[in-house]
Short mmCIF file of C-alpha atoms and ligand atoms in Angstrom, two decimals:
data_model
loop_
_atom_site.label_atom_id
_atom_site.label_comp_id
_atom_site.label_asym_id
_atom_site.label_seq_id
_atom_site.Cartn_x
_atom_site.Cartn_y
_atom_site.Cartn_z
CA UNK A 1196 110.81 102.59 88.42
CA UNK A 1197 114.30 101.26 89.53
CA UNK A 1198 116.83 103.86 89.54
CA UNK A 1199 119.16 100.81 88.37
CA UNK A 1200 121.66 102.54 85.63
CA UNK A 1201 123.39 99.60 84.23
CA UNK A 1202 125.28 96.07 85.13
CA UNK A 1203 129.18 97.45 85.46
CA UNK A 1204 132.10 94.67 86.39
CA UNK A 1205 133.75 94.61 89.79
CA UNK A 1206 137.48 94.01 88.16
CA UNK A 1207 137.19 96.40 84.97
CA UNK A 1208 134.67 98.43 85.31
CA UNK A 1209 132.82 98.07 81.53
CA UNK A 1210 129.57 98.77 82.32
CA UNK A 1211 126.24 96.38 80.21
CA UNK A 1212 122.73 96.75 79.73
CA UNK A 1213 119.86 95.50 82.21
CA UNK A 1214 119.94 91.87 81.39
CA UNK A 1215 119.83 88.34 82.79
CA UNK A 1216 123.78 88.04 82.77
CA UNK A 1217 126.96 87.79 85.41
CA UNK A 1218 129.75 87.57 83.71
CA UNK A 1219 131.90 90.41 82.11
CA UNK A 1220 132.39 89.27 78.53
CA UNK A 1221 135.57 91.34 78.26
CA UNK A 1222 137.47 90.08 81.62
CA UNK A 1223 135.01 87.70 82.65
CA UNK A 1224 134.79 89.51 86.21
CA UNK A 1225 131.79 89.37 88.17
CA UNK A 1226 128.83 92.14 87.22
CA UNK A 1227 127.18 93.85 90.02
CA UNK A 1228 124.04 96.39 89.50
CA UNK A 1229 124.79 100.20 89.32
CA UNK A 1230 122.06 102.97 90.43
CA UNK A 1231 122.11 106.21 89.61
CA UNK A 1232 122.63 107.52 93.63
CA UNK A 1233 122.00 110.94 92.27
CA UNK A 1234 118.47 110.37 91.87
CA UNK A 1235 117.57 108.19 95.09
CA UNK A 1236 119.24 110.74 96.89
CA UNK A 1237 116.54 113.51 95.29
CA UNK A 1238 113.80 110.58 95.63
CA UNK A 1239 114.36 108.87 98.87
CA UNK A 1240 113.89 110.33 102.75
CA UNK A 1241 113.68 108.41 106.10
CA UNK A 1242 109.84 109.99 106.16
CA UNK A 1243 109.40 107.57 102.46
CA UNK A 1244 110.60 104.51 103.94
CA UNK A 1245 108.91 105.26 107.25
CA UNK A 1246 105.55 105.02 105.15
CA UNK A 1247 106.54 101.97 103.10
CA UNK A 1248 105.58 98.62 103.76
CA UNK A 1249 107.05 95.96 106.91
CA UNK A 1250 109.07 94.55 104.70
CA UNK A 1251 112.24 94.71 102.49
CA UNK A 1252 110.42 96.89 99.71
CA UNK A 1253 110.38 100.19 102.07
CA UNK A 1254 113.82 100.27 100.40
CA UNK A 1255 112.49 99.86 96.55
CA UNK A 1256 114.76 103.02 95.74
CA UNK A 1257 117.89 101.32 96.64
CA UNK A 1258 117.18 98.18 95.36
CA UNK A 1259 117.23 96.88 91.67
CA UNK A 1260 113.68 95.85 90.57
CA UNK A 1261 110.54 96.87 91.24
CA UNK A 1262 108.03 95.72 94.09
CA UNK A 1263 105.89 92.92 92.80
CA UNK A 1264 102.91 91.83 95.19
CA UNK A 1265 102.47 88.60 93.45
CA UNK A 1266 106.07 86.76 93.92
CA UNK A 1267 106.23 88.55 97.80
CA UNK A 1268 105.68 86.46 101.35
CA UNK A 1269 106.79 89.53 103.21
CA UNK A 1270 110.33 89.16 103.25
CA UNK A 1271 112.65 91.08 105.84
CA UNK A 1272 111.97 94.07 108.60
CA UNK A 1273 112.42 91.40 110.97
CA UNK A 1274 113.83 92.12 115.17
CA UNK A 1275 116.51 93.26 115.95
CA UNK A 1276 116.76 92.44 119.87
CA UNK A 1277 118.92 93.85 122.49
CA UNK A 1278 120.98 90.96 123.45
CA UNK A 1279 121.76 91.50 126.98
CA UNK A 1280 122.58 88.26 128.92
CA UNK A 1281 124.80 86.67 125.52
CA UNK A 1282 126.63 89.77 125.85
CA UNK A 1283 127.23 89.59 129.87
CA UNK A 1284 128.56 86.23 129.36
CA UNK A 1285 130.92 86.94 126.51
CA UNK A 1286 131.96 90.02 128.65
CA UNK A 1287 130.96 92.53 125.80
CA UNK A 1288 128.69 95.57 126.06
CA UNK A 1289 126.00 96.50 123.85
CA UNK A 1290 125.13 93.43 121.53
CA UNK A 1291 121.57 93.19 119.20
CA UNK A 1292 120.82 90.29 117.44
CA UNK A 1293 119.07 90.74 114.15
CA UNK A 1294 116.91 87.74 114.09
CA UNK A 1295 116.40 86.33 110.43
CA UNK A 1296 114.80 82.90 111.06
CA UNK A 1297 111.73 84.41 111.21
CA UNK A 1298 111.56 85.17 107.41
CA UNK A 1299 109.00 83.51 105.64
CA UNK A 1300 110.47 80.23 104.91
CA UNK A 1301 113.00 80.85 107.96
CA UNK A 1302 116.22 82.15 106.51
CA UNK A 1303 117.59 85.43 104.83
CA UNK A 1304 117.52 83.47 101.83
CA UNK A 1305 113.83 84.79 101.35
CA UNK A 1306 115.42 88.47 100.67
CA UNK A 1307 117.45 87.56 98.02
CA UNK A 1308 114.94 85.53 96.48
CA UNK A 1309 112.38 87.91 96.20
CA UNK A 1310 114.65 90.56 94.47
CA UNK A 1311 115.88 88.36 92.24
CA UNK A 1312 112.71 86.87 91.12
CA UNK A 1313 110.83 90.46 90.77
CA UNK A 1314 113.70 91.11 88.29
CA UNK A 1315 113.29 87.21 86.40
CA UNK A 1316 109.68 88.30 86.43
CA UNK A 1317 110.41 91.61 84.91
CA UNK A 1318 112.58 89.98 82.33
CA UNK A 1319 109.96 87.83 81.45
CA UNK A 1320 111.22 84.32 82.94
CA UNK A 1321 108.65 81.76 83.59
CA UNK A 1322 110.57 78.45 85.61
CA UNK A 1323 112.70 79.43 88.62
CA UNK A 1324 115.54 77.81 89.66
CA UNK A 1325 119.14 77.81 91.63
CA UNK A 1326 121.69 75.77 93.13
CA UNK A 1327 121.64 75.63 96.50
CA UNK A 1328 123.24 74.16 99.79
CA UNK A 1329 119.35 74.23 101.60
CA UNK A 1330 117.63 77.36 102.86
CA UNK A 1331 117.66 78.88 98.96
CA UNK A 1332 115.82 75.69 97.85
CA UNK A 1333 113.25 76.38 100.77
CA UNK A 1334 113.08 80.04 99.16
CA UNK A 1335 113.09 79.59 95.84
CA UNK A 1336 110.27 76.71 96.22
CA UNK A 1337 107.75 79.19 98.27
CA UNK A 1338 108.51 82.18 96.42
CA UNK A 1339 107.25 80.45 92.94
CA UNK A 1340 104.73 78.67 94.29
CA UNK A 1341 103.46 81.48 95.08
CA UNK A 1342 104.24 83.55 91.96
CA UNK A 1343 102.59 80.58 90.04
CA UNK A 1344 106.04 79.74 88.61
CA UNK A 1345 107.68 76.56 87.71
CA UNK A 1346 110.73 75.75 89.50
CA UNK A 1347 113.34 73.40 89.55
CA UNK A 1348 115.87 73.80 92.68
CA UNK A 1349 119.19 71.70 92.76
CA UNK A 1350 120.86 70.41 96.06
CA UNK A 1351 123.37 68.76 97.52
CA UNK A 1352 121.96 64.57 97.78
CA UNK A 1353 123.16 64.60 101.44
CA UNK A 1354 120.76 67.65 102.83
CA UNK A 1355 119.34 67.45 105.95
CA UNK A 1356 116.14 66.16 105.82
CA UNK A 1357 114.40 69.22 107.20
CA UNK A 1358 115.57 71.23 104.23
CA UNK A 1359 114.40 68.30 101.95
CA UNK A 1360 110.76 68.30 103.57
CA UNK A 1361 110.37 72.00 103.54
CA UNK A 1362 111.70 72.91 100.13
CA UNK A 1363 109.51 69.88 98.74
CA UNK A 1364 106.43 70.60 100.23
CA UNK A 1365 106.11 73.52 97.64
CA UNK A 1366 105.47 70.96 94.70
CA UNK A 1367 108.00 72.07 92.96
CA UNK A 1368 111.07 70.21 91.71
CA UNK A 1369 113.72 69.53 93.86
CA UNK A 1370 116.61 68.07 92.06
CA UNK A 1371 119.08 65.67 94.83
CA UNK A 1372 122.23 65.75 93.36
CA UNK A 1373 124.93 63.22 93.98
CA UNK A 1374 127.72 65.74 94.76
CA UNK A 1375 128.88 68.76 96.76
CA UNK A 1376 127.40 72.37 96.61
CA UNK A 1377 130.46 73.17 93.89
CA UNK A 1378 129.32 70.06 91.99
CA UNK A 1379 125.77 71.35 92.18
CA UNK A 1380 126.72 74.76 91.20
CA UNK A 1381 129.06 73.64 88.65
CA UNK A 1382 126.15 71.58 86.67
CA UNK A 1383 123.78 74.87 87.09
CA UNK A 1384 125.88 77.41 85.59
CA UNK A 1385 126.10 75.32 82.54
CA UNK A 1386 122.22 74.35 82.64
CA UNK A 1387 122.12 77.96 82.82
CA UNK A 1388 123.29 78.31 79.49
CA UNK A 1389 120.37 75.92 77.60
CA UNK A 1390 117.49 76.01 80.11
CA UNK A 1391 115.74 79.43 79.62
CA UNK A 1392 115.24 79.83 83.85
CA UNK A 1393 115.91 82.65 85.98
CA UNK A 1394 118.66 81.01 88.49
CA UNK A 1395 118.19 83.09 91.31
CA UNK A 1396 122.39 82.80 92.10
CA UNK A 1397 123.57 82.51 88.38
CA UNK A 1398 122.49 84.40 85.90
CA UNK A 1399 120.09 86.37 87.51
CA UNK A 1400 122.75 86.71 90.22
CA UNK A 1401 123.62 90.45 90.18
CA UNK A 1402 120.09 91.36 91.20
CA UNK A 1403 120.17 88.37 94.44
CA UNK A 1404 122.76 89.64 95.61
CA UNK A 1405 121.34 93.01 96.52
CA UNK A 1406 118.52 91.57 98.13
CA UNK A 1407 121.72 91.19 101.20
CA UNK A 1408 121.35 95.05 101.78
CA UNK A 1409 118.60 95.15 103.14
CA UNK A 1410 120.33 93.64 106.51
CA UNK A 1411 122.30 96.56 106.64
CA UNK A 1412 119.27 99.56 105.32
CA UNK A 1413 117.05 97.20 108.57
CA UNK A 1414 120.01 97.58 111.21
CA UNK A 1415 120.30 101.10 110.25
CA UNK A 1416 116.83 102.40 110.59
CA UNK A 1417 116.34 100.17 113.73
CA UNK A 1418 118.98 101.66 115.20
CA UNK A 1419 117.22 104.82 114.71
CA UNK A 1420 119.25 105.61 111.46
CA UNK A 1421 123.01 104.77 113.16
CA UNK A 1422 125.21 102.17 112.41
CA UNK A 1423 126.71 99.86 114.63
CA UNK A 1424 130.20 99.62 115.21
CA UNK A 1425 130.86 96.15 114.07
CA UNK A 1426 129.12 93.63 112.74
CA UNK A 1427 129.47 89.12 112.54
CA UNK A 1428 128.50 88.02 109.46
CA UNK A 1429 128.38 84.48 108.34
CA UNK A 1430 130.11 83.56 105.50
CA UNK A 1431 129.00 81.04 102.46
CA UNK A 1432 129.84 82.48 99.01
CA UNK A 1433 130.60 85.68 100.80
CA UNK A 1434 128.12 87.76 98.81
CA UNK A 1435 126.00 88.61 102.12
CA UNK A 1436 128.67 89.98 104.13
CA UNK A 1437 129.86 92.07 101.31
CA UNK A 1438 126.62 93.73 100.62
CA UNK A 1439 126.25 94.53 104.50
CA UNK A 1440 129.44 96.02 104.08
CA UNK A 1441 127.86 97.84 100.80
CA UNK A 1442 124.59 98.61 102.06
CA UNK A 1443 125.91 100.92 105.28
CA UNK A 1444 128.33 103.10 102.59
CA UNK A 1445 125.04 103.39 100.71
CA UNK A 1446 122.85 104.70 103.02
CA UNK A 1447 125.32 107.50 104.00
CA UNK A 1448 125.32 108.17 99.60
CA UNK A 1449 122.26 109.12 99.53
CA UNK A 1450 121.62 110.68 101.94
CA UNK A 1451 119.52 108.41 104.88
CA UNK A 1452 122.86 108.47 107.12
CA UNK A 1453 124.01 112.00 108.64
CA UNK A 1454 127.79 110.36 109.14
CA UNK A 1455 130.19 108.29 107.13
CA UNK A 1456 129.83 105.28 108.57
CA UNK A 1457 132.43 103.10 110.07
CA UNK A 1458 131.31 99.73 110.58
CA UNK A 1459 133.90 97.30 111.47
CA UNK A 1460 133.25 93.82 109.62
CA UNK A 1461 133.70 90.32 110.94
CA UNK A 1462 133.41 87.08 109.31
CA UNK A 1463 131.94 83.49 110.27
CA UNK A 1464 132.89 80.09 108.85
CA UNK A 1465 133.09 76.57 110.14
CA UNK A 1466 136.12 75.03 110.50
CA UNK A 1467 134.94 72.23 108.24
CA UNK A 1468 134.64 74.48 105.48
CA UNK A 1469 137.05 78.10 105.80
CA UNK A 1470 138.54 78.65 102.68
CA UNK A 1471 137.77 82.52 103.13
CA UNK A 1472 138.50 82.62 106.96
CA UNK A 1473 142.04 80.54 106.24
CA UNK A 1474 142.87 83.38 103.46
CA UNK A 1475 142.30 85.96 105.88
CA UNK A 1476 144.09 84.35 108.92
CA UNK A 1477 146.77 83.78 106.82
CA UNK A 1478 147.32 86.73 105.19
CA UNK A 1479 146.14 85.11 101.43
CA UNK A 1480 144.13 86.97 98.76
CA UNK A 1481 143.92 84.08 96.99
CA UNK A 1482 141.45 81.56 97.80
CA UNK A 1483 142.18 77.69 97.78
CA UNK A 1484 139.36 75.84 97.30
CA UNK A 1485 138.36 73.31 99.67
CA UNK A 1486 136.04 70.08 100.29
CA UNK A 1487 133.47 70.88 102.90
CA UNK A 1488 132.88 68.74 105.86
CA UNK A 1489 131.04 70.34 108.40
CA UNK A 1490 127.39 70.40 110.13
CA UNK A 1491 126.86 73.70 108.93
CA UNK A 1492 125.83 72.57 105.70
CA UNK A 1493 124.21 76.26 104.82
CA UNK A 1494 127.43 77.42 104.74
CA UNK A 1495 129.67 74.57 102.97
CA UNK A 1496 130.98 76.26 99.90
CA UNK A 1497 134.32 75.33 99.27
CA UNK A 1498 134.86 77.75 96.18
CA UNK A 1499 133.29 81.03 97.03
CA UNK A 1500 132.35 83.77 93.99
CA UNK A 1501 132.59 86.36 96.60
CA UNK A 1502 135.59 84.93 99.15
CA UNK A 1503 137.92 87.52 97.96
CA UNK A 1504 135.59 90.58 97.98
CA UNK A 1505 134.58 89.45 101.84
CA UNK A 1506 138.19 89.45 102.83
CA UNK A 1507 138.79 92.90 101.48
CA UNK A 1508 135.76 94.35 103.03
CA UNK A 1509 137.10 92.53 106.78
CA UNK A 1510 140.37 93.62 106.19
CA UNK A 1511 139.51 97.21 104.74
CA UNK A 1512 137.10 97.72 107.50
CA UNK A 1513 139.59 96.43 110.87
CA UNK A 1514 137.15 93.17 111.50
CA UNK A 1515 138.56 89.66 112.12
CA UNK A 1516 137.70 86.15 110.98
CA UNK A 1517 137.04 82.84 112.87
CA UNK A 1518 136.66 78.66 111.93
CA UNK A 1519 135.14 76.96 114.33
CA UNK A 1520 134.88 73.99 115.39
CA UNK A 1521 131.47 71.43 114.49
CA UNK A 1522 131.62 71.66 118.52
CA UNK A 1523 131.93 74.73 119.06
CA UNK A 1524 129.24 75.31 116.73
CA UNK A 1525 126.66 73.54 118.72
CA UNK A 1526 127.45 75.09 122.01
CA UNK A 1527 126.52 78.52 119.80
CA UNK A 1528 123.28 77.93 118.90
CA UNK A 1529 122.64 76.73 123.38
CA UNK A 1530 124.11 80.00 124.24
CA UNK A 1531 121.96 81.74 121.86
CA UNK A 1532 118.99 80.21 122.82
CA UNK A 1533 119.70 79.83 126.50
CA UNK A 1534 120.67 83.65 126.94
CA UNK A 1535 118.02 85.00 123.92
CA UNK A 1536 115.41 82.51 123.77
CA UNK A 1537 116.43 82.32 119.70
CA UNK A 1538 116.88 78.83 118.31
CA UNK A 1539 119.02 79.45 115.38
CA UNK A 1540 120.58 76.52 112.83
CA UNK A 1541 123.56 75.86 112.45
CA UNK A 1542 125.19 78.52 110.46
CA UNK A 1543 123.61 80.71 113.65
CA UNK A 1544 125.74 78.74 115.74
CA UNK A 1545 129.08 79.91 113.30
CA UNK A 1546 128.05 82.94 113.80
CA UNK A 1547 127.83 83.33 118.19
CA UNK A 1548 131.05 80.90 118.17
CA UNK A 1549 132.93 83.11 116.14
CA UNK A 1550 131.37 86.17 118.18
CA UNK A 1551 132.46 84.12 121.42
CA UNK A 1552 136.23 83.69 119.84
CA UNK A 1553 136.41 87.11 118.51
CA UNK A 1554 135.06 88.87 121.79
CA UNK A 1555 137.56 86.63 123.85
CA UNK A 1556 140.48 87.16 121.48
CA UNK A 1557 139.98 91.69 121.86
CA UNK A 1558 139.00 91.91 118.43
CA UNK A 1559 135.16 93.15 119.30
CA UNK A 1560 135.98 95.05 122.17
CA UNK A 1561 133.70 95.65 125.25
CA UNK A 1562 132.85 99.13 124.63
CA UNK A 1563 131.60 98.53 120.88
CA UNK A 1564 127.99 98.15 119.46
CA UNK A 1565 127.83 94.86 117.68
CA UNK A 1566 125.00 93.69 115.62
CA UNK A 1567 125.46 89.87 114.66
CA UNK A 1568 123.17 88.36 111.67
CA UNK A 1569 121.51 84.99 112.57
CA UNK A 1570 120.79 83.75 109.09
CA UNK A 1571 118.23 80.48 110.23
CA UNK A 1572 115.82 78.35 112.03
CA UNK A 1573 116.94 75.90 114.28
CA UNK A 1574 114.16 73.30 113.60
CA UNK A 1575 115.61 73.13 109.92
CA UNK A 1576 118.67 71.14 111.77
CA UNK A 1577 117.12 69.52 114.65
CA UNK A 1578 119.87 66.81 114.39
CA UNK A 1579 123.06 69.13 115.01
CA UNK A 1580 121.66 69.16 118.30
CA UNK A 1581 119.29 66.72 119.02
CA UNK A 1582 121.93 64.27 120.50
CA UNK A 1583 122.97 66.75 123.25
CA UNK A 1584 119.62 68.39 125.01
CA UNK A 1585 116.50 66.42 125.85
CA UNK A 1586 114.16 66.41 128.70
CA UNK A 1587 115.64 66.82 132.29
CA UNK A 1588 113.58 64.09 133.71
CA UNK A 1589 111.22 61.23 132.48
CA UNK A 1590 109.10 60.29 135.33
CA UNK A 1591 106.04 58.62 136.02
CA UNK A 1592 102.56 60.10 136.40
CA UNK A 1593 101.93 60.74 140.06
CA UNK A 1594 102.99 63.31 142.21
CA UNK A 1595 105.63 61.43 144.00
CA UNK A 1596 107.55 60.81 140.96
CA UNK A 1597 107.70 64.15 140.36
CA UNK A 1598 108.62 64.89 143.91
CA UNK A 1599 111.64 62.09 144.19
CA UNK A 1600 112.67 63.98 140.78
CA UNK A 1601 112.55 67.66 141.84
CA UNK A 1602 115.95 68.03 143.72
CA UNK A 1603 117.73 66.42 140.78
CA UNK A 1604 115.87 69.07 138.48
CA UNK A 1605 116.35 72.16 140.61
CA UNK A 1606 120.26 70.93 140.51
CA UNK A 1607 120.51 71.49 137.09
CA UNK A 1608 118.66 74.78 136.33
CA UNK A 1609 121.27 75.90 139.04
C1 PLP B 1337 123.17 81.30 102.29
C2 PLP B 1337 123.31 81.53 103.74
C3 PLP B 1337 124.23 82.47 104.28
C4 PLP B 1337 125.22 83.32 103.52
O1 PLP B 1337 125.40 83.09 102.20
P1 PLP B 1337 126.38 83.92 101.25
O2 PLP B 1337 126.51 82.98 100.08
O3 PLP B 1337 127.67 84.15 101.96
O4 PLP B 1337 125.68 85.17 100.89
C5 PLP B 1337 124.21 82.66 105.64
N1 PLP B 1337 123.40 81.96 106.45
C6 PLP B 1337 122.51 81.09 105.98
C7 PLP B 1337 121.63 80.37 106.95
C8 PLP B 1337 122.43 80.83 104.61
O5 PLP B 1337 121.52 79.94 104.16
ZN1 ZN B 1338 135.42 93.21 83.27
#
């Protein structure tokens, strides 16, 4: 059993019963899941989790439904590597990288989707669905094919294609719609209200959005049950980097962390689409909307549910914000996988550019641990980089060619 207590709003605090539903009926403030920490604390131990399974359910106490074998593909308890020759290069000290692309379909999106359809399948739900900007398609589409659920994902029409060939695959339906991911969100919150489906980020979206934790419950117990000192966390809605934020305070709550921790949080966004980074850099609260136009295209949401939480959890916390640049972008996800041998996409590449700007700018500092979160695969957006690496040579078959090409070659690797 879930020690969940009840769904209580983030603005007013009325607390509602376990159901499929978001939205505060009193001040129409976002619901979030509330656990009775009492009892985890008298449940849980690092010894518990030690015995669980490799994968996000050796934290079933702290999460909000139960473990269900037939909707799971083994999400989470993936690396986290010691990042030694990115960090000599951006001058910092002790960097990890927790590597996420090798999920089941290839993102983090697969924690999130698990949790939240465990819950749709405890509520009874039979279709799945969402609204997505690419890897939660991919998710959503595995998770109920596997379940032996219908689904029926929605996505931006101008998706890259290998989030169209890997979310269709599945069999499933995948809904192109002509629009942005606020268009596409826009039309599934009000589908939401006549199609009976668990939408993984509408109305089932209190229970999603704890599946984020489980980045921060990993970090902690790979780190030997410490926390890092700051963290770079990529930023779409802004729910993930809030629940990393979340996750670390719980851990100390009940009882799995010996200190209070103080994790300093950072934020990544793409120039092409910062509404939450601009707030923050700014000074802003308030959030204005924007229409994305980047190559990150995991992370284009121009009207983030969670922008305003993210900021307050930066700012509370002493961490920084970056946009960067489509360019920039690209030369992240080289360094990454010239220095770490990890091909990220592109929201990976937000995430080391903003790491890079951050680092250079004395806002991670040399002497800190740093964990950044690389969110996705690289061979879901071959094309952000395809133009710019290739093969060093293109010779003919004989020896010779190869030997007229060899100084050239040796040139380059320096
Ligand atoms: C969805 C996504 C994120 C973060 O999303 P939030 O909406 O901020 O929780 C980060 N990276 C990748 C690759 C994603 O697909
Ligand atoms: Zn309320």
């Amino acid at each position: 059993m879930a020690f969940v207590s009840a769904l209580k709003c983030r603005e007013c605090g009325r607390e509602y019963p376990i159901e499929p539903s978001y939205t505060c009926s009193w001040c129409f403030g976002p619901l979030e899941v509330a656990y009775d920490y009492d009892a985890i604390r008298a449940a849980t131990s690092r010894e518990r989790i030690a015995h669980g399974p490799a994968n996000i359910w050796r934290y079933a106490d702290l999460l909000p439904s139960d473990h269900h074998p037939d909707i799971d593909l083994g999400a989470g308890f993936t690396p986290l590597v010691r990042a030694e020759r990115l960090a000599a290069e951006l001058g910092l000290g002790e960097v990890w990288v927790k590597n996420d692309t090798l999920n089941p379909t290839n993102s983090f999106k697969d924690r999130v989707v698990n949790v939240a359809l465990a819950k749709a399948l405890e509520f009874g739900f039979e279709v799945a669905a969402c609204a997505s900007t690419g890897n939660l398609a991919n998710s959503v589409a595995a998770h109920a094919a596997r379940a032996g659920l219908q689904s029926y994902v929605f996505v931006p029409a101008n998706l890259e294609a290998g989030k169209i060939v890997t979310t269709a695959v599945y069999g499933g339906n995948l809904v192109a719609v002509d629009g942005n991911y606020d268009d596409v969100n826009r039309l599934c919150a009000e589908l939401a209200g006549t199609y009976p489906w668990a939408f993984v980020n509408v109305n089932v979206r209190p229970y999603y959005a704890e599946g984020s934790k489980t980045l921060a419950f990993e970090t902690a117990e790979q780190l030997g049950w410490t926390t890092p000192d700051h963290v770079v966390v990529p930023i779409a809605s802004g729910s993930q980097l809030t629940k990393i934020h979340k996750g670390f305070h719980e851990l100390h709550r009940v009882g799995l962390l010996d200190e209070a921790p103080e994790v300093r949080v950072s934020g990544a966004q793409a120039l092409g689409c910062s509404p939450v980074a601009s707030a923050f850099l700014e000074g802003r609260d308030v959030i204005k909307p924007v229409k994305p136009d980047t190559i990150a295209k995991s992370l284009a949401i121009g009207n983030p549910a969670d922008g305003y939480f993210a900021i307050d959890a930066v700012r509370s916390t002493g961490g920084g914000m970056a946009a960067v640049t489509d360019d920039e972008i690209v030369e992240g996800i080289r360094l990454l996988a010239r220095t770490e041998g990890i091909f990220a996409e592109t929201a990976g590449g937000v995430t080391i550019a903003t790491l890079q700007r951050l680092a250079a700018s004395g806002v991670i500092r040399p002497d800190e641990r740093v964990v950044v979160y690389i969110t996705g695969h690289g061979l879901k957006t071959l094309d952000a980089v395809a133009e710019v690496v290739g093969p060093t040579a293109t010779i003919r078959p004989t020896i010779e060619a190869f030997h007229d090409a060899f100084p050239a070659l040796q040139e380059s690797t320096r």
